[in-house]
Amino acid sequence: MSEKRVPTLTDPTGRTHNLAGATTMIGRAVENEIVVSSQRISREHACIRREGWRVILEDVGSTNGTFLNDQRILEPVQLRDGDHIKVGDVLFVFHDPEVTYQDTVLPELEMDIPAGIVRINRQPVDLAPKEFELLAYLFSQPNLVCSKDAIGTAVWPEYQGGVFDYQIENLVRRLRLKLESDPQNPQLLLTVRGRGYKLVL
């Protein structure tokens, strides 16, 4: 029987660290499973634990913080293949050999409307004001078909309903370029022919 492959971290030198145990500690102290000699790293800095097929990253009260894809983590987060983990001044890349068996079909969209923050697969997305307004309107009505009239009223209230179809279509096209990995075959922002658009979440 072939041994099941385990998730790994690759450090800047190209060395691979297997995450074979239930818990892997990262820090400056020699007791850690992954020891990093840097004054910017706490004695016990971060912890990676396995919960079934899920792999969780957690900061354990470090001084300089643990970063996932350039965002400081404030609570435990699930790792995904290709994630970048920065511990102090050392960057690791997470690899999950079983990723093909996990059914993450849709891109992961996160939106904090009050804060004006949009992320796709945890990466921040910079949207123009009207792009943000369109996404916010669709996000507030997930999986529901929104007509062009309703979109026009929501996104261009200053026009009092005088919005042309081409304006909406151009805005949808621009938004897809920023959200979709393949804008020609969208997975999130779908056209419902003859009825409008819907955001799949």
Short mmCIF file of C-alpha atoms in Angstrom, two decimals:
data_model
loop_
_atom_site.label_atom_id
_atom_site.label_comp_id
_atom_site.label_asym_id
_atom_site.label_seq_id
_atom_site.Cartn_x
_atom_site.Cartn_y
_atom_site.Cartn_z
CA MET A 1 0.00 0.00 0.00
CA SER A 2 1.42 3.39 -0.94
CA GLU A 3 1.96 5.84 1.91
CA LYS A 4 -0.42 8.79 1.93
CA ARG A 5 1.37 11.98 1.03
CA VAL A 6 1.39 14.68 3.69
CA PRO A 7 1.15 18.49 3.42
CA THR A 8 4.45 20.36 3.45
CA LEU A 9 6.01 23.77 3.94
CA THR A 10 8.83 24.93 1.69
CA ASP A 11 11.22 27.49 3.17
CA PRO A 12 13.25 30.13 1.25
CA THR A 13 16.21 27.74 0.88
CA GLY A 14 13.98 25.23 -0.92
CA ARG A 15 13.97 22.80 1.98
CA THR A 16 10.72 20.88 2.49
CA HIS A 17 9.23 20.41 5.95
CA ASN A 18 6.67 17.60 6.24
CA LEU A 19 3.58 18.38 8.30
CA ALA A 20 3.14 14.75 9.29
CA GLY A 21 2.16 15.19 12.92
CA ALA A 22 -1.14 16.36 14.33
CA THR A 23 0.59 19.57 15.41
CA THR A 24 3.66 21.33 14.02
CA MET A 25 5.14 24.21 16.01
CA ILE A 26 7.20 26.94 14.34
CA GLY A 27 9.50 29.17 16.37
CA ARG A 28 12.98 30.07 17.55
CA ALA A 29 13.21 27.52 20.37
CA VAL A 30 14.89 24.22 19.57
CA GLU A 31 11.87 22.31 20.91
CA ASN A 32 9.80 23.35 17.87
CA GLU A 33 9.29 20.98 14.94
CA ILE A 34 10.37 23.79 12.58
CA VAL A 35 13.14 25.90 14.11
CA VAL A 36 13.83 29.32 12.59
CA SER A 37 16.83 31.28 13.88
CA SER A 38 15.68 34.87 13.59
CA GLN A 39 15.32 37.58 16.22
CA ARG A 40 12.00 38.58 14.62
CA ILE A 41 10.53 35.19 15.48
CA SER A 42 9.18 34.35 18.93
CA ARG A 43 10.30 31.25 20.82
CA GLU A 44 6.91 29.71 19.98
CA HIS A 45 5.55 31.70 17.08
CA ALA A 46 2.92 29.75 15.11
CA CYS A 47 1.22 26.39 15.09
CA ILE A 48 -0.03 24.28 12.18
CA ARG A 49 -2.42 21.49 13.07
CA ARG A 50 -4.18 18.86 11.03
CA GLU A 51 -7.89 18.19 11.49
CA GLY A 52 -8.79 15.38 9.10
CA TRP A 53 -8.00 16.69 5.61
CA ARG A 54 -8.06 20.29 6.85
CA VAL A 55 -4.82 22.06 7.79
CA ILE A 56 -5.14 24.98 10.21
CA LEU A 57 -2.65 27.82 10.81
CA GLU A 58 -2.70 29.70 14.11
CA ASP A 59 -0.53 32.39 15.63
CA VAL A 60 0.36 31.55 19.23
CA GLY A 61 0.80 35.04 20.64
CA SER A 62 3.92 35.98 18.70
CA THR A 63 5.38 39.48 18.98
CA ASN A 64 5.62 40.26 15.26
CA GLY A 65 2.63 38.30 14.03
CA THR A 66 1.96 35.55 11.51
CA PHE A 67 0.88 36.53 7.99
CA LEU A 68 -1.10 34.56 5.44
CA ASN A 69 -0.87 35.93 1.89
CA ASP A 70 0.31 39.31 3.28
CA GLN A 71 -2.59 39.57 5.74
CA ARG A 72 -1.92 39.27 9.48
CA ILE A 73 -4.03 36.49 10.93
CA LEU A 74 -5.96 37.20 14.12
CA GLU A 75 -7.66 33.81 14.44
CA PRO A 76 -7.06 30.24 13.19
CA VAL A 77 -7.44 29.92 9.40
CA GLN A 78 -7.59 26.97 7.04
CA LEU A 79 -4.67 26.66 4.65
CA ARG A 80 -4.95 26.03 0.93
CA ASP A 81 -2.45 24.77 -1.59
CA GLY A 82 -0.06 27.55 -2.61
CA ASP A 83 -0.70 29.77 0.42
CA HIS A 84 2.22 31.99 1.50
CA ILE A 85 2.92 32.02 5.24
CA LYS A 86 5.22 34.68 6.66
CA VAL A 87 6.63 34.01 10.13
CA GLY A 88 8.73 36.96 11.25
CA ASP A 89 10.87 37.66 8.21
CA VAL A 90 10.78 34.12 6.79
CA LEU A 91 8.37 33.16 4.01
CA PHE A 92 7.05 29.60 3.69
CA VAL A 93 4.88 28.16 0.92
CA PHE A 94 2.24 25.61 1.85
CA HIS A 95 1.68 22.59 -0.42
CA ASP A 96 -1.21 20.18 -0.14
CA PRO A 97 -0.63 17.02 -2.23
CA GLU A 98 -4.26 15.96 -1.81
CA VAL A 99 -5.66 19.17 -3.25
CA THR A 100 -7.04 17.43 -6.34
CA TYR A 101 -9.36 15.43 -4.12
CA GLN A 102 -10.94 18.46 -2.50
CA ASP A 103 -13.93 19.91 -4.28
CA THR A 104 -13.30 23.64 -4.07
CA VAL A 105 -14.99 24.54 -7.35
CA LEU A 106 -15.89 28.19 -6.89
CA PRO A 107 -13.38 30.94 -6.18
CA GLU A 108 -13.73 32.02 -2.56
CA LEU A 109 -15.23 35.52 -2.42
CA GLU A 110 -15.07 37.54 0.79
CA MET A 111 -16.68 40.96 1.04
CA ASP A 112 -16.81 43.42 3.93
CA ILE A 113 -19.13 46.11 2.57
CA PRO A 114 -18.79 48.64 5.45
CA ALA A 115 -14.98 48.41 5.30
CA GLY A 116 -14.87 48.43 1.49
CA ILE A 117 -12.82 45.22 1.39
CA VAL A 118 -13.04 42.52 -1.29
CA ARG A 119 -10.90 39.37 -1.44
CA ILE A 120 -10.79 36.49 -3.92
CA ASN A 121 -9.12 33.36 -2.57
CA ARG A 122 -7.83 35.58 0.27
CA GLN A 123 -6.10 37.97 -2.13
CA PRO A 124 -7.28 41.62 -1.93
CA VAL A 125 -9.04 42.93 -5.04
CA ASP A 126 -8.99 46.64 -5.92
CA LEU A 127 -12.34 47.72 -7.36
CA ALA A 128 -13.46 51.03 -8.84
CA PRO A 129 -16.43 52.63 -6.99
CA LYS A 130 -19.11 51.46 -9.45
CA GLU A 131 -17.57 47.97 -9.61
CA PHE A 132 -17.76 47.82 -5.81
CA GLU A 133 -21.38 49.05 -5.80
CA LEU A 134 -22.42 46.42 -8.34
CA LEU A 135 -20.71 43.65 -6.40
CA ALA A 136 -22.18 44.87 -3.10
CA TYR A 137 -25.69 44.86 -4.59
CA LEU A 138 -25.32 41.33 -5.98
CA PHE A 139 -23.56 40.15 -2.80
CA SER A 140 -26.56 41.30 -0.74
CA GLN A 141 -28.79 39.02 -2.84
CA PRO A 142 -26.72 35.86 -3.31
CA ASN A 143 -27.90 33.31 -5.87
CA LEU A 144 -30.85 35.52 -6.85
CA VAL A 145 -31.30 36.82 -10.38
CA CYS A 146 -31.09 40.63 -10.43
CA SER A 147 -32.62 42.41 -13.42
CA LYS A 148 -30.75 45.09 -15.33
CA ASP A 149 -33.38 47.62 -14.24
CA ALA A 150 -32.77 46.78 -10.57
CA ILE A 151 -29.00 46.92 -11.06
CA GLY A 152 -29.24 50.27 -12.85
CA THR A 153 -31.29 51.75 -10.02
CA ALA A 154 -28.97 50.38 -7.33
CA VAL A 155 -25.65 51.27 -8.95
CA TRP A 156 -26.57 54.54 -10.69
CA PRO A 157 -29.20 56.15 -8.43
CA GLU A 158 -28.12 59.56 -9.72
CA TYR A 159 -29.40 58.64 -13.23
CA GLN A 160 -32.95 58.02 -11.96
CA GLY A 161 -33.40 54.91 -14.06
CA GLY A 162 -31.84 56.29 -17.24
CA VAL A 163 -29.13 53.63 -17.49
CA PHE A 164 -28.37 51.89 -20.77
CA ASP A 165 -27.85 48.13 -21.08
CA TYR A 166 -24.35 48.62 -22.48
CA GLN A 167 -23.29 50.50 -19.33
CA ILE A 168 -24.36 47.57 -17.15
CA GLU A 169 -22.81 45.01 -19.50
CA ASN A 170 -19.48 46.91 -19.55
CA LEU A 171 -19.47 47.14 -15.77
CA VAL A 172 -20.18 43.40 -15.43
CA ARG A 173 -17.37 42.67 -17.90
CA ARG A 174 -14.89 44.81 -15.94
CA LEU A 175 -15.91 43.20 -12.67
CA ARG A 176 -15.46 39.71 -14.11
CA LEU A 177 -11.93 40.59 -15.20
CA LYS A 178 -11.09 41.23 -11.54
CA LEU A 179 -13.04 38.39 -9.93
CA GLU A 180 -12.91 35.44 -12.31
CA SER A 181 -9.88 33.29 -13.10
CA ASP A 182 -11.39 32.80 -16.58
CA PRO A 183 -13.67 35.78 -17.36
CA GLN A 184 -14.90 34.07 -20.56
CA ASN A 185 -16.25 31.20 -18.45
CA PRO A 186 -17.41 32.90 -15.25
CA GLN A 187 -18.11 30.88 -12.12
CA LEU A 188 -19.19 33.63 -9.74
CA LEU A 189 -20.95 36.34 -11.73
CA LEU A 190 -23.35 34.60 -14.10
CA THR A 191 -25.55 35.88 -16.90
CA VAL A 192 -29.12 34.60 -16.83
CA ARG A 193 -30.16 35.17 -20.41
CA GLY A 194 -33.14 37.45 -20.77
CA ARG A 195 -33.41 38.05 -17.02
CA GLY A 196 -30.22 39.61 -15.67
CA TYR A 197 -27.29 38.54 -13.53
CA LYS A 198 -26.68 36.60 -10.35
CA LEU A 199 -23.77 36.13 -7.96
CA VAL A 200 -23.18 32.50 -7.01
CA LEU A 201 -21.97 32.05 -3.43
#
